PDB file of C-alpha atoms in Angstrom:
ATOM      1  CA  UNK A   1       0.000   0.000   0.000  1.00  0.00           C
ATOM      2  CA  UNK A   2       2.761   2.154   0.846  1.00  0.00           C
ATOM      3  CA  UNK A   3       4.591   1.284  -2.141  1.00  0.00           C
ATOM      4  CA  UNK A   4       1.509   2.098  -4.372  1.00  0.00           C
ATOM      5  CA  UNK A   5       0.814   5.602  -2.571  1.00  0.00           C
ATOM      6  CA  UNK A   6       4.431   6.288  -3.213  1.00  0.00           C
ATOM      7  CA  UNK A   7       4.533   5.582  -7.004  1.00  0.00           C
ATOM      8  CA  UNK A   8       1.077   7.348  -7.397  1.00  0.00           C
ATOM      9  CA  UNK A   9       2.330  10.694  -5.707  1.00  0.00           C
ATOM     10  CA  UNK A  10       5.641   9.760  -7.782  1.00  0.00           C
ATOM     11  CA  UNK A  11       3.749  10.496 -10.677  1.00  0.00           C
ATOM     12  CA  UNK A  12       2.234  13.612  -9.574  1.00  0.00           C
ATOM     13  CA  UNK A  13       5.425  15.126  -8.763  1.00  0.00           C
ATOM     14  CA  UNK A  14       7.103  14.383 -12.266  1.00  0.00           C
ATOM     15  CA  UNK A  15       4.273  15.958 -13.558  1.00  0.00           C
ATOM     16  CA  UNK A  16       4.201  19.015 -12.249  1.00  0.00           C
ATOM     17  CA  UNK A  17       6.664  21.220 -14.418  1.00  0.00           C
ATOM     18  CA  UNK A  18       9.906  22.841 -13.127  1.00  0.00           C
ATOM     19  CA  UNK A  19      13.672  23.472 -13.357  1.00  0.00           C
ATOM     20  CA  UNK A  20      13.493  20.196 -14.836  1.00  0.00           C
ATOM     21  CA  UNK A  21      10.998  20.085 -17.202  1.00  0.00           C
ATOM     22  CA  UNK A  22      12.662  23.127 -18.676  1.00  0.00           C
ATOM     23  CA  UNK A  23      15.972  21.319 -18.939  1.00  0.00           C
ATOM     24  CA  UNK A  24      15.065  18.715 -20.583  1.00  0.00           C
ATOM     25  CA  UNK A  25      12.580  19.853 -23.061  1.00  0.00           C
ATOM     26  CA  UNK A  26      15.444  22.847 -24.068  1.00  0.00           C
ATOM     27  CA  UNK A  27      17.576  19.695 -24.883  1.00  0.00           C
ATOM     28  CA  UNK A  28      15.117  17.966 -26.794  1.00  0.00           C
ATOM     29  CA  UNK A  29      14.146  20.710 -28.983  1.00  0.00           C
ATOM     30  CA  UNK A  30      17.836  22.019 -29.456  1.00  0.00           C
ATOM     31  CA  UNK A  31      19.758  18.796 -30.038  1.00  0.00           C
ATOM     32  CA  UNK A  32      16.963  15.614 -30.098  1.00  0.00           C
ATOM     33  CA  UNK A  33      15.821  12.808 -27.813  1.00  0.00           C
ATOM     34  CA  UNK A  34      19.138  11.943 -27.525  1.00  0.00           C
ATOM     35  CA  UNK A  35      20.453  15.295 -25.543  1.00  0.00           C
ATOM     36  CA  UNK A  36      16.839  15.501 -23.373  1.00  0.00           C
ATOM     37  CA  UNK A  37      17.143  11.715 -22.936  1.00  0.00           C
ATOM     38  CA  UNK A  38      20.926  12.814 -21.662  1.00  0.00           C
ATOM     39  CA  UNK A  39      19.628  15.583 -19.244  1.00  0.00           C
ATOM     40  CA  UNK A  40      17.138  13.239 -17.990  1.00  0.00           C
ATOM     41  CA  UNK A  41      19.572  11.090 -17.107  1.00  0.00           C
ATOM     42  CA  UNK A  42      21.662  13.538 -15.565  1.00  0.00           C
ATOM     43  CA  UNK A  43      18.755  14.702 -13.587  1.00  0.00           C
ATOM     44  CA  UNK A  44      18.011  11.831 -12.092  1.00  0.00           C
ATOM     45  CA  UNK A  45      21.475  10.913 -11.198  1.00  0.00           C
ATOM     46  CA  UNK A  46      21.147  14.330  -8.610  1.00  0.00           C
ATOM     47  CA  UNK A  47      17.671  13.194  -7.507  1.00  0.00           C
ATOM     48  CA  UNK A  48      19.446   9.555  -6.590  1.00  0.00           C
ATOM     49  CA  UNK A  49      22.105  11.502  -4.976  1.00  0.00           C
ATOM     50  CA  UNK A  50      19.544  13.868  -2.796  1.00  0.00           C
ATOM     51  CA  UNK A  51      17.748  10.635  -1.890  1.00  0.00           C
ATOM     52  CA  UNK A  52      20.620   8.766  -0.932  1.00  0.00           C
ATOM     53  CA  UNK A  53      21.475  11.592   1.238  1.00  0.00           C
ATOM     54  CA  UNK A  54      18.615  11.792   2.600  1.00  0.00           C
ATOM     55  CA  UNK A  55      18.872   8.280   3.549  1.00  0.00           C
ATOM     56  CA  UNK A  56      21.837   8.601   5.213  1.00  0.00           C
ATOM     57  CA  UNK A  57      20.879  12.081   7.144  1.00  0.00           C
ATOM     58  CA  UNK A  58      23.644  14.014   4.825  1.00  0.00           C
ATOM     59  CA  UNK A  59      20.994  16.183   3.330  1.00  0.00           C
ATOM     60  CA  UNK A  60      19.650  17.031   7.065  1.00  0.00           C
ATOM     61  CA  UNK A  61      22.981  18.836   7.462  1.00  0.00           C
ATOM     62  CA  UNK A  62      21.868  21.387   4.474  1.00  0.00           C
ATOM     63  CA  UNK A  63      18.706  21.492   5.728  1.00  0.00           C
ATOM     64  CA  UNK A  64      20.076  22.890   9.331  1.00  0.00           C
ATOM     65  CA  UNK A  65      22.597  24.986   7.804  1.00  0.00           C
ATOM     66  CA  UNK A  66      21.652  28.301   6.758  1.00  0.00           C
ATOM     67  CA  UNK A  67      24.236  29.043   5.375  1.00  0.00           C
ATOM     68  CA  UNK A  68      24.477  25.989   3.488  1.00  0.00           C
ATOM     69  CA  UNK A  69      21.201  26.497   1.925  1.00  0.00           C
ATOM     70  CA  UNK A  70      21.852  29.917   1.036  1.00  0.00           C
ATOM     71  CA  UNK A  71      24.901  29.265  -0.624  1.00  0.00           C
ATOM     72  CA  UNK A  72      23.293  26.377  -2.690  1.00  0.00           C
ATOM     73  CA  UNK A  73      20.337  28.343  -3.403  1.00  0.00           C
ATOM     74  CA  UNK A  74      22.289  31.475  -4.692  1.00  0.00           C
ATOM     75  CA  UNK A  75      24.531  29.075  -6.537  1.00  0.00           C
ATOM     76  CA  UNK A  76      21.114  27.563  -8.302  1.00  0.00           C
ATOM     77  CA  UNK A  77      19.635  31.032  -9.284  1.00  0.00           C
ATOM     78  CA  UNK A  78      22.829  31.781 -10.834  1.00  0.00           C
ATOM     79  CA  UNK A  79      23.015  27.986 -13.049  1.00  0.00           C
ATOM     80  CA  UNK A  80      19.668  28.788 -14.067  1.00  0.00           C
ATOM     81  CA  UNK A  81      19.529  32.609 -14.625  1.00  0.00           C
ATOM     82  CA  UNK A  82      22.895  32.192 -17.129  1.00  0.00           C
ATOM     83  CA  UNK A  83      21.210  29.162 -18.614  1.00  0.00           C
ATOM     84  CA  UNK A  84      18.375  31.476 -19.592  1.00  0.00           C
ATOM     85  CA  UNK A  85      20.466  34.495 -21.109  1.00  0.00           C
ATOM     86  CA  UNK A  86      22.259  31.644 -23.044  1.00  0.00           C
ATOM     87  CA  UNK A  87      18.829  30.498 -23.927  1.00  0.00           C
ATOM     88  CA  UNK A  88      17.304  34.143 -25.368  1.00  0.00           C
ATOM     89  CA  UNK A  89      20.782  35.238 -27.013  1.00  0.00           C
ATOM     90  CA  UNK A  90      20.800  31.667 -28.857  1.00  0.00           C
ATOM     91  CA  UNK A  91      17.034  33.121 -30.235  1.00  0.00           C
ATOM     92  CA  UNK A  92      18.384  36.631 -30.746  1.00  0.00           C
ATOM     93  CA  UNK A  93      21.244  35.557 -32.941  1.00  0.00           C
ATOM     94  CA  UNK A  94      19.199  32.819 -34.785  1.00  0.00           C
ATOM     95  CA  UNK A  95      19.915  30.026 -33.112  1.00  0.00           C
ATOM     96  CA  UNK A  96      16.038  28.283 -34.139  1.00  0.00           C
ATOM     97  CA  UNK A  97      17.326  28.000 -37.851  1.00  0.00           C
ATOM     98  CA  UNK A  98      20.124  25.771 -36.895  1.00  0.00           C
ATOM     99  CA  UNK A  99      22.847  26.179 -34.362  1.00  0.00           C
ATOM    100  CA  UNK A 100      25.636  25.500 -37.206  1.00  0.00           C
ATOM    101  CA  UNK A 101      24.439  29.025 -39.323  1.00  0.00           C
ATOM    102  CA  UNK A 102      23.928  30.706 -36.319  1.00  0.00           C
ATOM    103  CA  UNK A 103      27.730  30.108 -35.021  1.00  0.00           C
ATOM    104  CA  UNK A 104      26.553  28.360 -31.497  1.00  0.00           C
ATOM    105  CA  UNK A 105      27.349  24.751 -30.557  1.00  0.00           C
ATOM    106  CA  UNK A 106      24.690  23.087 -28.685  1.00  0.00           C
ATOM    107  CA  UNK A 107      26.834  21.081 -26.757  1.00  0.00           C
ATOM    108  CA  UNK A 108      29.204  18.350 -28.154  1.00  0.00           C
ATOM    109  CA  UNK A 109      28.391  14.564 -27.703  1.00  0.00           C
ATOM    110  CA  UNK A 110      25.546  13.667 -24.559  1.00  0.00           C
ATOM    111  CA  UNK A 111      27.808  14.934 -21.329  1.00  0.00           C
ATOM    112  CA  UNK A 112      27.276  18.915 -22.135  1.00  0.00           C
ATOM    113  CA  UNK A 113      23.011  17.668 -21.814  1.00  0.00           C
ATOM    114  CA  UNK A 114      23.965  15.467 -19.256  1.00  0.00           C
ATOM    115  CA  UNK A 115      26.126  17.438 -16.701  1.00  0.00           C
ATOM    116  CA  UNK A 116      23.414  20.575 -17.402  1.00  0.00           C
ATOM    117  CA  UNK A 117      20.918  18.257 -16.136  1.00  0.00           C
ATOM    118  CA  UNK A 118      23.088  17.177 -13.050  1.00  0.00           C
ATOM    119  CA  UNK A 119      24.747  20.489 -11.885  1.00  0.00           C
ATOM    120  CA  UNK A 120      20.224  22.379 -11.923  1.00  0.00           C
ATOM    121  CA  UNK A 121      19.574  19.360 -10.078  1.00  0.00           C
ATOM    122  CA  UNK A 122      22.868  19.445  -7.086  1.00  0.00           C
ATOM    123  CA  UNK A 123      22.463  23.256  -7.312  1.00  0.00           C
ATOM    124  CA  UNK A 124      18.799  23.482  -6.197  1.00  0.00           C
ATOM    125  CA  UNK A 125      18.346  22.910  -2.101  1.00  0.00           C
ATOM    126  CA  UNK A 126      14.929  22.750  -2.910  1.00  0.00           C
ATOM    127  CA  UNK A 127      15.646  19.104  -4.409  1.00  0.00           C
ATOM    128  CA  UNK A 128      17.690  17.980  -0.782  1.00  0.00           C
ATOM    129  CA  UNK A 129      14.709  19.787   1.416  1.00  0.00           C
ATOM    130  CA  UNK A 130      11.794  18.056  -0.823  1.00  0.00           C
ATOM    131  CA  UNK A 131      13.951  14.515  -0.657  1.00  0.00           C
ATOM    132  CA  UNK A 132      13.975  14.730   3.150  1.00  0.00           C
ATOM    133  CA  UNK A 133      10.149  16.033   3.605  1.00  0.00           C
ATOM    134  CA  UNK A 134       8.669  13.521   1.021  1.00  0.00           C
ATOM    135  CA  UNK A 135      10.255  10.414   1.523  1.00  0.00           C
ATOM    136  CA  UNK A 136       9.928   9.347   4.889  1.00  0.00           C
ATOM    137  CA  UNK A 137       6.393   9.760   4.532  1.00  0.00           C
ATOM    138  CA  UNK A 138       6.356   6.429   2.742  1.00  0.00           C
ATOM    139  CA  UNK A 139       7.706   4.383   5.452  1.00  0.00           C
ATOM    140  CA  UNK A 140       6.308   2.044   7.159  1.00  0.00           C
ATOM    141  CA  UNK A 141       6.145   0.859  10.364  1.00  0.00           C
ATOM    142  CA  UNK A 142       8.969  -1.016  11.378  1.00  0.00           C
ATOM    143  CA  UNK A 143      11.130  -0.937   8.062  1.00  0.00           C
ATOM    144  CA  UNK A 144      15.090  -0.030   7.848  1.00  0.00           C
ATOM    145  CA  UNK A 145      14.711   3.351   8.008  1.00  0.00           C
ATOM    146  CA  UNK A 146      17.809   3.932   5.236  1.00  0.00           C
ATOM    147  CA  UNK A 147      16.996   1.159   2.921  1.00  0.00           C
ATOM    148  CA  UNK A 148      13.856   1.239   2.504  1.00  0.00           C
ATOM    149  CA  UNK A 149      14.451   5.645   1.631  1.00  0.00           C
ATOM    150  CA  UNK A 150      17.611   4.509  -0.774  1.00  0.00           C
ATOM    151  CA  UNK A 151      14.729   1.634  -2.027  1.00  0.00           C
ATOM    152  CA  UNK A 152      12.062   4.463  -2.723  1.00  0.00           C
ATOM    153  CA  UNK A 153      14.701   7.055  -3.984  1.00  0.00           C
ATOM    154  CA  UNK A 154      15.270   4.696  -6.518  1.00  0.00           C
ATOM    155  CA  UNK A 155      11.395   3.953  -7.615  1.00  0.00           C
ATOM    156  CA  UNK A 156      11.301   7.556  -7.255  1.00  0.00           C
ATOM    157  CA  UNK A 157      13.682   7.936 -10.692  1.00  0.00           C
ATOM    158  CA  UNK A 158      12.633   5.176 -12.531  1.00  0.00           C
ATOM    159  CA  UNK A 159       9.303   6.829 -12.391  1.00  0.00           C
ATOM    160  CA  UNK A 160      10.543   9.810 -13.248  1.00  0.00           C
ATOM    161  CA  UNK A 161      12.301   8.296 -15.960  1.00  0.00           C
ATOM    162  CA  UNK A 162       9.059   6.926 -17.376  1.00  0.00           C
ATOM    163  CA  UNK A 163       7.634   9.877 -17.677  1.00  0.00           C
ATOM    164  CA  UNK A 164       9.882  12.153 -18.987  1.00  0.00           C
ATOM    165  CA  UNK A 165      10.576   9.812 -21.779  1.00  0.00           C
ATOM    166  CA  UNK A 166       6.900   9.941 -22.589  1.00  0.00           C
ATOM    167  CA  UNK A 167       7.660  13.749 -22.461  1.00  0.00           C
ATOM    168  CA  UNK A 168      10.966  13.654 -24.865  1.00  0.00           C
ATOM    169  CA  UNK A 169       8.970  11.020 -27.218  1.00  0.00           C
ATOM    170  CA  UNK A 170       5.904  13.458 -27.670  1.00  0.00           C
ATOM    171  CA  UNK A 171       8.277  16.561 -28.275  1.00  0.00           C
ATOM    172  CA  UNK A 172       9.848  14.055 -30.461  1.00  0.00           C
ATOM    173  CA  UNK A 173       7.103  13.269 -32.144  1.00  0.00           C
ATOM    174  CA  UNK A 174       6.165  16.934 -32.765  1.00  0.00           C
ATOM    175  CA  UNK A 175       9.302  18.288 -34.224  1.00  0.00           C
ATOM    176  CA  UNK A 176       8.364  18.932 -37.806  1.00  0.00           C
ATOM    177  CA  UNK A 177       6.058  21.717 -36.266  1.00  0.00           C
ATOM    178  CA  UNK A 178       8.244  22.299 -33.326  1.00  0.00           C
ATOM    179  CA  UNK A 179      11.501  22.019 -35.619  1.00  0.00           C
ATOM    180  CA  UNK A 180      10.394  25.254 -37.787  1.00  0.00           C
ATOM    181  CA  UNK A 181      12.785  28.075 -37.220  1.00  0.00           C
ATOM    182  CA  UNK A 182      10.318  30.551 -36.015  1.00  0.00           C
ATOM    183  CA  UNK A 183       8.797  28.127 -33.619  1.00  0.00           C
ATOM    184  CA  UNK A 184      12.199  27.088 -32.446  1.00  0.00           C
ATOM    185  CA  UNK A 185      13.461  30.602 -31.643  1.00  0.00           C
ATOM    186  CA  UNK A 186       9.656  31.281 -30.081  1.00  0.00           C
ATOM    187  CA  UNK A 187      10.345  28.511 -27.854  1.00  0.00           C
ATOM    188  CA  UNK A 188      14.204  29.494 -27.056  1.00  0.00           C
ATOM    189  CA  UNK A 189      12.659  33.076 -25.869  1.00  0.00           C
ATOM    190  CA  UNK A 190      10.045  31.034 -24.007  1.00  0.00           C
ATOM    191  CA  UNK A 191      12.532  29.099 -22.540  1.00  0.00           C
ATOM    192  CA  UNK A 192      15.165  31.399 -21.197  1.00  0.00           C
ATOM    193  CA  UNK A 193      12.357  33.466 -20.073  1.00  0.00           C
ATOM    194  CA  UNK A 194      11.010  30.426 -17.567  1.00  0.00           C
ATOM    195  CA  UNK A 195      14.791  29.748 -16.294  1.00  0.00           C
ATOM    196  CA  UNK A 196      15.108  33.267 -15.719  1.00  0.00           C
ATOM    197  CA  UNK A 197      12.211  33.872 -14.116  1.00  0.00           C
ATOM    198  CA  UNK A 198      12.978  29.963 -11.806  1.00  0.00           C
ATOM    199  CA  UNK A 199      16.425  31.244 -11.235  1.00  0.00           C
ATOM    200  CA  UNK A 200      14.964  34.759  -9.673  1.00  0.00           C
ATOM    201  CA  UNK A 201      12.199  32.595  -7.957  1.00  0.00           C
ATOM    202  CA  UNK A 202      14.813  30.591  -6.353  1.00  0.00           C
ATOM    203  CA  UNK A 203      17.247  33.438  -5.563  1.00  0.00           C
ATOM    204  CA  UNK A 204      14.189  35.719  -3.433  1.00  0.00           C
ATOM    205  CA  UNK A 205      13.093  32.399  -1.765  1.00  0.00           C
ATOM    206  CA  UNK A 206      13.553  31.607   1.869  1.00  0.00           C
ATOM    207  CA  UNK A 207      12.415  28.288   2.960  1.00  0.00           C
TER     208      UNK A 207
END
């Protein structure tokens, strides 16, 4: 029951768009399924990480430390807010035609997608304070306390892995509309706009 109530609220929470919804689609519409399926995975390596720590009662350290949490947090706004100047200068010098004619390299190879998906996912105390307030919430009665929160950390990606590859198949999918040069730099502006506008969130935030 426990296991079912976790997977369903699993679900919920992938689908509920953020810092890493943004990510991921950017990739996918810039360089393919390939690059979002990349950030995914880089994504979820940080939301192992987060659960593992919270696990192990690392992540309650951040979440007593002020100061921790403020660095992390200023760190995050600043990831994301650069990400989304990249994002509207890409559209501003033409980057929707195609990255080659406009002069701007997406990112060689998978680990530029991958490590962009990683570092918004370590840099965002958010992710440590929502691993250590959701989890435990699914465990039951008399269970190891840290295996059974490493067990549901990792249900807790492959569902998120499910669902975002839904996500990068549909944009997939879509990309001889979403491919046309107009609609590509539309969506560039769109997108730096939201990572802006998360990294300013983030920055003005207290807990």
């Amino acid at each position: 029951m426990y296991l079912l109530a976790f997977v369903g609220a699993c679900v919920l929470v992938a689908m509920a768009p953020g810092v890493s919804t943004a990510i991921i689609l950017r990739q996918t519409l810039r360089a393919g399924r390939g690059s979002g399926m990349a950030a995914t995975l880089g994504n979820e390596t940080g939301i192992l990480l987060w659960g593992l720590a919270a696990a192990f009662g690392l992540s309650a350290l951040l979440v007593a430390s002020q100061l921790a949490y403020d660095v992390m947090r200023v760190v995050g706004a600043v990831v994301l807010v650069v990400m989304g100047a990249q994002a509207l200068w890409q559209a501003r010098k033409g980057a929707a035609a195609t990255d080659v004619e406009a002069g701007v390299a997406v990112v060689p190879g998978l680990r530029g997608p991958y490590l962009a998906g990683l570092g918004t996912c370590l840099a965002n105390p958010k992710a440590a304070v929502f691993a250590m307030s959701f989890l435990p919430q699914f465990v039951a009665p008399g269970q190891n306390v840290p295996v059974t929160l490493a067990t549901l950390a990792v249900v807790w990606v492959l569902v998120d892995l499910a669902w975002y590859g839904l996500l990068i198949w549909t944009v997939a999918k879509a990309k001889a509309v979403l491919g046309r040069p107009a609609v590509r730099r539309r969506l560039e502006q769109i997108s730096g706009v939201v990572l802006i506008g998360l990294g300013v969130r983030l920055a003005v935030e207290s807990r």
